[in-house]
Short mmCIF file of C-alpha atoms in Angstrom, two decimals:
data_model
loop_
_atom_site.label_atom_id
_atom_site.label_comp_id
_atom_site.label_asym_id
_atom_site.label_seq_id
_atom_site.Cartn_x
_atom_site.Cartn_y
_atom_site.Cartn_z
CA MET N 135 130.69 69.11 97.63
CA THR N 136 129.13 65.64 97.38
CA PRO N 137 129.36 64.19 93.83
CA HIS N 138 126.23 62.90 92.13
CA SER N 139 125.91 59.28 91.14
CA ARG N 140 124.54 58.35 87.74
CA ARG N 141 121.25 57.47 89.45
CA ASP N 142 121.11 60.95 91.00
CA PHE N 143 121.85 62.51 87.64
CA LEU N 144 118.98 60.66 86.02
CA ARG N 145 116.62 61.56 88.82
CA LEU N 146 117.39 65.26 88.52
CA THR N 147 117.54 65.61 84.75
CA CYS N 148 115.40 63.07 82.95
CA CYS N 149 112.02 64.42 84.04
CA SER N 150 113.06 67.90 82.98
CA ALA N 151 113.95 66.71 79.50
CA ALA N 152 110.77 64.67 79.21
CA ALA N 153 108.62 67.56 80.37
CA ALA N 154 110.34 69.99 78.02
CA SER N 155 109.51 67.74 75.07
CA MET N 156 105.84 68.04 75.91
CA ILE N 157 105.52 71.82 75.72
CA SER N 158 104.95 72.23 71.99
CA GLY N 159 101.57 72.01 70.33
CA LEU N 160 99.54 72.54 73.48
CA SER N 161 96.08 74.14 73.54
CA LYS N 162 94.23 76.09 76.24
CA PHE N 163 91.42 74.62 78.26
CA SER N 164 88.93 76.06 80.70
CA LEU N 165 89.16 76.23 84.48
CA VAL N 166 87.78 73.21 86.25
CA SER N 167 84.51 73.26 88.15
CA ALA N 168 83.59 73.16 91.79
CA LEU N 169 81.34 70.26 90.88
CA ALA N 170 84.36 67.94 90.60
CA GLN N 171 84.18 65.48 93.47
CA GLY N 172 87.09 64.17 95.48
CA SER N 173 87.95 62.33 98.64
CA SER N 174 86.87 64.06 101.84
CA ASP N 175 90.37 63.33 103.09
CA TYR N 176 92.00 65.12 100.14
CA LYS N 177 94.83 67.55 100.94
CA ALA N 178 97.12 69.68 98.82
CA LEU N 179 100.19 71.81 99.49
CA VAL N 180 100.83 74.70 97.09
CA CYS N 181 104.27 76.32 97.18
CA ILE N 182 104.85 79.81 95.80
CA PHE N 183 108.60 80.43 95.57
CA LEU N 184 109.54 84.12 95.43
CA LEU N 185 112.72 83.89 93.39
CA GLY N 186 115.57 86.32 93.91
CA GLY N 187 115.20 86.99 97.64
CA ASN N 188 112.06 88.84 98.70
CA ASP N 189 112.74 91.91 100.86
CA SER N 190 110.18 91.01 103.49
CA ASN N 191 111.35 93.98 105.57
CA ASN N 192 109.03 96.00 103.32
CA MET N 193 106.39 93.28 102.99
CA ILE N 194 105.63 93.38 106.73
CA ILE N 195 106.68 96.45 108.68
CA PRO N 196 106.35 97.63 112.30
CA PHE N 197 103.31 99.88 112.74
CA ASP N 198 103.54 100.83 116.41
CA SER N 199 104.96 104.31 117.03
CA ALA N 200 108.45 103.37 118.21
CA GLY N 201 108.82 100.48 115.78
CA TYR N 202 107.81 102.54 112.77
CA THR N 203 110.10 105.43 113.74
CA ASN N 204 113.06 103.04 113.93
CA TYR N 205 112.05 101.47 110.61
CA GLN N 206 111.70 104.87 108.92
CA THR N 207 115.06 106.08 110.23
CA ILE N 208 117.08 103.05 109.11
CA ARG N 209 115.27 102.24 105.86
CA ALA N 210 115.58 105.89 104.76
CA ASN N 211 114.80 106.09 101.03
CA LEU N 212 113.18 102.64 101.10
CA ALA N 213 110.78 103.44 103.96
CA LEU N 214 107.10 103.27 103.11
CA ALA N 215 104.86 106.11 104.32
CA LYS N 216 102.94 105.17 107.44
CA GLY N 217 99.74 106.54 105.97
CA ALA N 218 100.06 104.25 102.94
CA VAL N 219 100.74 100.87 104.56
CA LEU N 220 97.93 98.44 105.42
CA PRO N 221 97.48 97.73 109.16
CA LEU N 222 97.16 94.15 110.38
CA GLN N 223 94.70 93.78 113.24
CA ILE N 224 95.94 91.13 115.69
CA GLY N 225 94.12 90.85 119.01
CA GLY N 226 92.67 94.32 118.63
CA GLN N 227 96.05 95.92 117.98
CA ALA N 228 97.82 96.99 114.82
CA ASP N 229 101.51 96.53 115.59
CA PHE N 230 102.37 95.48 112.04
CA ALA N 231 101.30 96.42 108.53
CA PHE N 232 101.46 95.05 104.99
CA HIS N 233 102.98 96.78 101.97
CA PRO N 234 100.45 99.11 100.31
CA ASN N 235 100.16 96.80 97.27
CA LEU N 236 98.95 93.80 99.27
CA PRO N 237 95.30 94.81 99.90
CA GLU N 238 93.87 91.41 99.00
CA LEU N 239 96.24 89.72 101.43
CA GLN N 240 95.29 92.25 104.11
CA GLY N 241 91.65 91.24 103.62
CA LEU N 242 92.53 87.55 103.89
CA PHE N 243 94.46 88.29 107.10
CA ASN N 244 92.09 90.71 108.86
CA THR N 245 88.64 89.73 107.62
CA GLN N 246 88.66 86.15 106.35
CA LYS N 247 91.32 85.12 108.85
CA SER N 248 92.71 82.60 106.40
CA LEU N 249 96.20 84.11 106.15
CA ALA N 250 99.03 84.10 108.69
CA VAL N 251 102.64 85.28 108.83
CA LEU N 252 105.68 83.32 109.97
CA ALA N 253 108.34 85.78 111.08
CA ASN N 254 112.07 85.55 110.53
CA VAL N 255 112.42 82.04 109.13
CA GLY N 256 115.49 80.78 107.30
CA THR N 257 118.02 78.00 106.82
CA LEU N 258 119.43 76.89 110.19
CA VAL N 259 121.42 73.86 111.27
CA GLN N 260 120.59 74.62 114.91
CA PRO N 261 119.39 77.62 116.97
CA THR N 262 121.96 80.29 116.16
CA THR N 263 123.07 83.47 117.91
CA ARG N 264 125.18 86.38 116.74
CA ASP N 265 128.12 84.88 118.62
CA ASN N 266 127.61 81.51 116.90
CA TYR N 267 127.64 83.28 113.54
CA LYS N 268 130.79 85.24 114.32
CA LYS N 269 132.54 81.98 115.25
CA TYR N 270 131.20 80.12 112.17
CA GLN N 271 129.58 77.50 114.39
CA LYS N 272 127.40 75.05 112.43
CA LEU N 273 126.11 77.37 109.73
CA PRO N 274 124.44 76.45 106.42
CA GLN N 275 126.87 76.35 103.52
CA ASN N 276 127.13 79.35 101.23
CA LEU N 277 124.77 81.74 102.96
CA PHE N 278 123.61 84.66 100.78
CA SER N 279 124.10 82.66 97.55
CA HIS N 280 120.99 82.48 95.36
CA SER N 281 121.49 79.00 93.96
CA ASP N 282 122.66 77.40 97.21
CA GLN N 283 119.94 78.94 99.34
CA GLN N 284 117.21 78.11 96.84
CA GLU N 285 118.29 74.47 96.91
CA GLN N 286 118.54 74.44 100.70
CA TRP N 287 115.06 75.92 101.14
CA GLN N 288 113.70 73.31 98.74
CA SER N 289 115.61 70.32 100.13
CA ALA N 290 116.29 71.08 103.83
CA GLN N 291 119.80 69.78 103.13
CA LEU N 292 122.16 72.52 104.26
CA ALA N 293 125.48 71.11 103.06
CA GLY N 294 126.60 69.53 99.80
CA MET N 295 124.51 69.07 96.67
CA PRO N 296 121.02 67.72 97.40
CA ASN N 297 119.67 64.82 95.36
CA ALA N 298 116.07 65.17 96.55
CA GLY N 299 113.69 67.87 97.76
CA TRP N 300 111.69 67.83 100.97
CA ALA N 301 108.37 67.87 99.07
CA GLY N 302 109.52 64.91 97.00
CA LYS N 303 110.44 63.00 100.14
CA VAL N 304 107.08 63.88 101.68
CA ALA N 305 105.42 62.48 98.55
CA ASP N 306 107.51 59.29 98.87
CA ARG N 307 106.02 58.69 102.34
CA ILE N 308 102.46 59.71 101.50
CA THR N 309 101.90 58.06 98.10
CA PRO N 310 101.52 54.43 99.26
CA VAL N 311 98.82 55.48 101.73
CA TYR N 312 96.79 58.03 99.77
CA ASN N 313 97.72 57.68 96.09
CA GLY N 314 98.49 53.98 95.83
CA SER N 315 96.44 53.20 92.71
CA ALA N 316 96.88 56.56 90.98
CA GLN N 317 98.49 56.63 87.52
CA PHE N 318 99.62 60.23 88.02
CA PRO N 319 102.46 61.46 90.25
CA PRO N 320 101.69 63.33 93.49
CA VAL N 321 103.86 66.36 92.65
CA LEU N 322 103.23 68.79 89.79
CA SER N 323 105.27 71.86 88.89
CA VAL N 324 103.94 74.69 86.74
CA ALA N 325 107.23 76.57 87.15
CA GLY N 326 109.84 74.31 85.59
CA SER N 327 112.01 71.54 86.98
CA THR N 328 113.32 72.02 90.52
CA ILE N 329 114.74 69.88 93.30
CA PHE N 330 111.68 70.67 95.46
CA GLY N 331 109.39 67.90 94.19
CA THR N 332 112.00 65.25 93.34
CA GLY N 333 112.06 62.45 95.89
CA ASP N 334 114.01 59.25 96.32
CA VAL N 335 111.22 57.60 94.31
CA THR N 336 108.89 60.44 93.31
CA ARG N 337 109.45 62.26 90.02
CA PRO N 338 107.28 65.35 89.54
CA PHE N 339 105.20 66.05 86.47
CA THR N 340 106.10 69.37 84.87
CA MET N 341 103.78 71.34 82.61
CA SER N 342 103.31 74.84 81.27
CA ALA N 343 100.55 76.89 82.88
CA GLY N 344 97.51 77.42 80.69
CA SER N 345 98.28 74.49 78.41
CA THR N 346 96.79 71.07 77.86
CA PRO N 347 99.27 68.38 78.93
CA GLY N 348 100.39 65.84 76.38
CA VAL N 349 102.36 65.64 73.18
CA GLN N 350 100.82 67.02 70.00
CA GLY N 351 99.28 64.38 67.75
CA PHE N 352 98.67 61.75 70.44
CA ASP N 353 94.88 62.08 70.55
CA THR N 354 92.25 59.33 70.72
CA SER N 355 91.93 59.00 66.94
CA ALA N 356 93.21 55.88 65.21
CA ALA N 357 96.11 57.84 63.74
CA GLY N 358 96.94 59.42 67.10
CA GLN N 359 96.93 56.06 68.86
CA ALA N 360 99.09 54.53 66.13
CA ARG N 361 101.66 57.30 66.60
CA LEU N 362 101.59 56.73 70.37
CA VAL N 363 102.22 52.99 69.97
CA ALA N 364 105.09 53.68 67.56
CA VAL N 365 106.76 56.12 69.95
CA GLN N 366 106.34 53.73 72.88
CA GLN N 367 107.95 50.96 70.84
CA LEU N 368 110.89 53.21 70.00
CA LEU N 369 111.33 54.06 73.67
CA THR N 370 111.51 50.40 74.64
CA LEU N 371 114.23 49.47 72.14
CA ASP N 372 117.30 47.96 73.75
CA SER N 373 120.11 50.40 72.95
CA GLY N 374 122.60 48.79 75.31
CA ILE N 375 123.33 52.21 76.80
CA SER N 376 121.98 52.46 80.34
CA LEU N 377 121.70 56.26 80.35
CA VAL N 378 119.70 56.27 77.12
CA GLU N 379 117.43 53.46 78.29
CA ALA N 380 116.76 55.16 81.62
CA SER N 381 115.97 58.42 79.86
CA SER N 382 113.63 56.61 77.45
CA THR N 383 111.79 55.01 80.37
CA VAL N 384 111.18 58.36 82.06
CA THR N 385 110.14 59.96 78.75
CA GLY N 386 107.64 57.17 78.18
CA GLN N 387 106.25 57.63 81.68
CA ALA N 388 105.91 61.39 81.14
CA ILE N 389 103.98 60.85 77.90
CA GLN N 390 101.62 58.42 79.63
CA GLN N 391 101.14 60.75 82.60
CA GLY N 392 100.35 63.61 80.23
CA LEU N 393 97.61 61.53 78.64
CA VAL N 394 96.19 60.62 82.06
CA LEU N 395 96.02 64.28 83.10
CA SER N 396 94.63 65.41 79.76
CA ASN N 397 91.83 62.83 79.96
CA ALA N 398 91.06 63.77 83.56
CA LEU N 399 90.60 67.42 82.61
CA LYS N 400 88.47 66.95 79.50
CA ASN N 401 84.96 67.23 80.87
CA ILE N 402 85.37 69.72 83.68
CA PRO N 403 83.46 73.01 83.15
CA ALA N 404 84.76 76.43 84.04
CA THR N 405 84.55 77.97 87.49
CA GLN N 406 83.20 81.44 88.23
CA THR N 407 86.42 82.60 89.89
CA THR N 408 88.19 85.28 87.87
CA PHE N 409 91.97 85.20 87.90
CA PRO N 410 93.92 88.40 87.08
CA ALA N 411 94.96 88.76 83.45
CA SER N 412 98.58 89.35 82.37
CA ASN N 413 99.80 87.83 85.61
CA GLY N 414 102.12 84.83 85.33
CA LEU N 415 101.62 83.69 88.92
CA ALA N 416 97.84 83.92 88.54
CA SER N 417 98.08 81.72 85.43
CA GLN N 418 100.08 79.14 87.38
CA LEU N 419 97.62 79.12 90.26
CA LYS N 420 94.69 78.86 87.85
CA GLN N 421 96.36 75.78 86.38
CA VAL N 422 96.78 74.35 89.87
CA ALA N 423 93.08 74.91 90.54
CA GLN N 424 92.24 73.02 87.35
CA VAL N 425 94.27 70.01 88.41
CA ILE N 426 92.85 70.06 91.94
CA ALA N 427 89.34 69.96 90.51
CA ALA N 428 90.29 66.83 88.55
CA ARG N 429 91.55 65.08 91.68
CA SER N 430 88.81 62.44 91.66
CA ALA N 431 89.43 61.48 88.04
CA LEU N 432 93.16 61.30 88.79
CA GLY N 433 92.51 59.10 91.82
CA VAL N 434 94.76 61.14 94.14
CA GLY N 435 94.24 61.86 97.82
CA ARG N 436 97.34 64.03 98.22
CA GLN N 437 98.97 66.53 95.83
CA ILE N 438 101.86 68.98 96.02
CA PHE N 439 102.26 71.88 93.58
CA PHE N 440 105.18 74.18 92.82
CA CYS N 441 104.68 77.72 91.49
CA SER N 442 107.05 80.67 91.35
CA LEU N 443 107.27 84.41 90.86
CA GLY N 444 110.62 85.90 89.87
CA GLY N 445 112.15 89.36 90.02
CA PHE N 446 112.86 89.76 93.75
CA ASP N 447 116.63 90.31 93.44
CA THR N 448 116.21 94.05 94.02
CA HIS N 449 119.73 95.46 94.08
CA SER N 450 118.38 98.69 92.61
CA ASP N 451 115.10 100.56 92.24
CA GLN N 452 113.48 98.36 94.84
CA VAL N 453 110.51 100.59 95.73
CA THR N 454 109.24 100.56 92.15
CA SER N 455 110.04 96.88 91.62
CA GLN N 456 108.17 95.75 94.71
CA VAL N 457 105.05 97.63 93.64
CA GLY N 458 104.95 95.55 90.46
CA LEU N 459 105.77 92.28 92.22
CA TYR N 460 103.24 92.63 95.02
CA THR N 461 100.60 93.81 92.56
CA LYS N 462 100.94 90.35 91.01
CA LEU N 463 101.31 88.34 94.23
CA SER N 464 98.37 89.66 96.22
CA PRO N 465 95.49 89.33 93.72
CA ALA N 466 96.81 86.00 92.41
CA MET N 467 96.83 84.46 95.89
CA ALA N 468 93.40 85.90 96.70
CA ALA N 469 91.90 84.54 93.46
CA PHE N 470 93.35 81.12 94.15
CA TYR N 471 91.87 81.07 97.65
CA GLN N 472 88.50 82.04 96.17
CA ALA N 473 88.83 79.18 93.67
CA THR N 474 89.47 76.68 96.47
CA GLN N 475 86.35 77.95 98.21
CA GLU N 476 84.34 77.44 95.05
CA LEU N 477 85.79 73.96 94.63
CA GLY N 478 84.86 73.15 98.21
CA VAL N 479 88.45 72.43 99.22
CA ALA N 480 89.51 75.63 101.00
CA ASN N 481 90.09 73.68 104.23
CA ASN N 482 92.03 71.01 102.32
CA VAL N 483 94.52 73.23 100.45
CA THR N 484 97.35 75.10 102.17
CA THR N 485 99.33 77.64 100.16
CA PHE N 486 102.66 78.92 101.44
CA THR N 487 105.54 81.12 100.29
CA LEU N 488 109.26 80.40 100.23
CA SER N 489 112.16 82.65 99.22
CA GLU N 490 115.87 81.97 99.41
CA PHE N 491 116.50 84.88 101.78
CA SER N 492 115.33 88.35 102.71
CA ARG N 493 117.43 91.43 102.14
CA THR N 494 119.48 93.86 104.20
CA PHE N 495 117.48 96.22 106.39
CA GLN N 496 119.94 98.99 105.66
CA PRO N 497 119.56 100.23 102.06
CA GLY N 498 122.36 99.75 99.57
CA SER N 499 123.25 102.00 96.69
CA ASN N 500 120.94 102.72 93.74
CA GLY N 501 117.80 102.41 95.83
CA GLY N 502 118.22 98.69 96.45
CA THR N 503 119.31 96.12 99.01
CA ASP N 504 121.78 93.25 99.29
CA HIS N 505 121.30 89.55 100.05
CA ALA N 506 120.50 88.74 103.67
CA TRP N 507 119.19 85.73 105.65
CA GLY N 508 116.02 85.40 107.75
CA GLY N 509 112.74 86.68 106.33
CA HIS N 510 108.97 86.49 106.73
CA GLN N 511 106.71 84.00 104.93
CA LEU N 512 102.96 83.70 104.31
CA MET N 513 100.59 80.76 104.86
CA MET N 514 97.08 80.76 103.37
CA GLY N 515 94.12 78.39 103.53
CA GLY N 516 91.04 77.35 105.44
CA ALA N 517 93.13 75.14 107.75
CA VAL N 518 95.53 78.01 108.56
CA LYS N 519 94.98 79.54 111.98
CA GLY N 520 95.02 82.97 110.44
CA ASN N 521 95.00 86.55 111.66
CA ALA N 522 98.21 85.77 113.55
CA LEU N 523 101.95 86.25 113.40
CA TYR N 524 103.95 83.14 114.33
CA GLY N 525 107.59 82.96 115.29
CA THR N 526 109.65 85.84 116.66
CA PHE N 527 109.97 89.17 114.87
CA PRO N 528 113.63 90.26 114.76
CA ASN N 529 115.09 93.11 116.75
CA LEU N 530 115.48 95.69 113.99
CA ALA N 531 118.73 97.18 115.31
CA LEU N 532 121.80 97.44 113.10
CA GLY N 533 124.58 95.58 114.90
CA GLY N 534 122.03 94.29 117.39
CA PRO N 535 121.58 90.74 118.73
CA ASP N 536 119.75 89.51 115.62
CA ASP N 537 122.15 91.05 113.07
CA THR N 538 125.01 89.04 111.56
CA GLY N 539 127.02 92.24 111.18
CA SER N 540 126.00 95.88 111.00
CA ASN N 541 123.64 96.25 108.03
CA GLY N 542 120.58 94.24 109.07
CA ARG N 543 121.05 90.65 107.94
CA TRP N 544 118.69 89.03 110.44
CA ILE N 545 119.68 85.69 111.96
CA PRO N 546 116.59 83.44 111.62
CA SER N 547 114.74 82.55 114.80
CA THR N 548 112.78 79.75 113.09
CA SER N 549 114.23 77.13 110.76
CA VAL N 550 113.08 75.91 107.36
CA ASP N 551 112.92 72.43 108.92
CA GLN N 552 110.37 73.61 111.50
CA TYR N 553 108.31 75.45 108.89
CA ALA N 554 108.25 72.59 106.40
CA ALA N 555 107.74 69.90 109.06
CA THR N 556 104.61 71.71 110.25
CA LEU N 557 103.25 71.60 106.68
CA ALA N 558 104.28 67.95 106.28
CA SER N 559 102.62 66.92 109.55
CA TRP N 560 99.33 68.50 108.50
CA PHE N 561 99.70 66.73 105.14
CA GLY N 562 99.83 63.35 106.88
CA VAL N 563 103.52 62.53 107.37
CA SER N 564 104.03 60.63 110.61
CA ALA N 565 106.23 62.01 113.38
CA ALA N 566 108.48 58.98 112.94
CA ASP N 567 109.16 59.89 109.30
CA LEU N 568 109.92 63.58 109.84
CA PRO N 569 113.62 63.20 110.84
CA SER N 570 114.45 61.36 107.61
CA ILE N 571 112.99 64.25 105.59
CA PHE N 572 114.22 67.13 107.75
CA PRO N 573 117.68 66.19 109.06
CA ASN N 574 118.10 69.21 111.34
CA LEU N 575 114.65 69.09 112.92
CA ALA N 576 115.90 67.27 116.01
CA ASN N 577 118.06 70.29 116.87
CA PHE N 578 114.96 72.42 117.57
CA THR N 579 112.52 72.22 120.47
CA ASP N 580 109.36 73.04 118.51
CA THR N 581 108.81 70.60 115.65
CA ASN N 582 105.29 71.86 114.95
CA LEU N 583 104.72 75.61 114.87
CA GLY N 584 100.97 75.28 115.34
CA PHE N 585 99.71 77.42 112.47
CA LEU N 586 97.56 74.63 110.96
CA SER N 587 94.49 72.91 112.33
#
């Protein structure tokens, strides 16, 4: 494992500490309005990370007669009734279906045609066969490990400890062109500190969903401004300790960025879009919509957001667990898409899912599944060429050509590098810059999967 330098340590930890100090004393504010104006060239990427390993074998299932029979036979107690699943109409045929608790996503796929599926994507160093896997030929490190695979999905670095995420590196390339004069960073997380948005230069802003950014007591009053000046002076004291001084610098930047965002959001009225209540992901996406609506005041032409939904590590009681999880995912995503329509940026905002791995096709004990590899992901937005399934659906045969062994751990047919590079290209990253962000991209023929216009 590659050791971290002190610089790497600061990059990964200081923003988290600074952001954590800003959580207390925060007040709610209303959703921003569609009247907020922004650059016609504005674009945003919104990541929804499904933490724990989403069993996408039950998110998207075969619906044709032979495919469903095979699915029902192998999945056994985890198989969903054919009469309950939600058919996906592709080219006049319904060969696949969504989980019964994804009706809003079915509507986005079939009717609005703003949702697409990328089949069997995962971490890959190069195109990999069953024989390659058996011989341990150029595989990602620590497959089936939550922490390792989460970092690899977020960084596209498949060996060692990453010191930057692919979204952060994308922001490094994009910021000078589109956000040059902005006083606010291009990456914002409403789901804690992760490697995803940390670049070689970029440090993400982290905030709590549903809260006003900024530190309590630093308002525009004379007393508030006096406190701010005093804190800033303390942070600039020469301690003689480089780690402390670096941390103080980042903390000071985070305080200033919080004030910039808070001021940008002050005068934006509420939208008419209703987000589901008691839904953590919906709250995060509502917060994202607020910040997008303030894009003009922030002076940004490009933004990247990180959200997450946890609970997908379904080693037991998976059928019941997935009902609850998808009941949160589907309406939250649909409400966010509606909000982007109201804001007039539906064609400018692309939302996509990530998850560290899918799960075994063959059920485990206690009504659950074990960690696997390749899985299916969702892409949503006005620029998405929806009502389509991209990539190659795996051969759902235990011990078959797409299985690592005999229990349905599908070998990915599409790499994270290809998936993320397609998003980055749409976002404005040049073809020349892609290899420095996605180190394994050159090993694959298709560097753009074509699901964005």
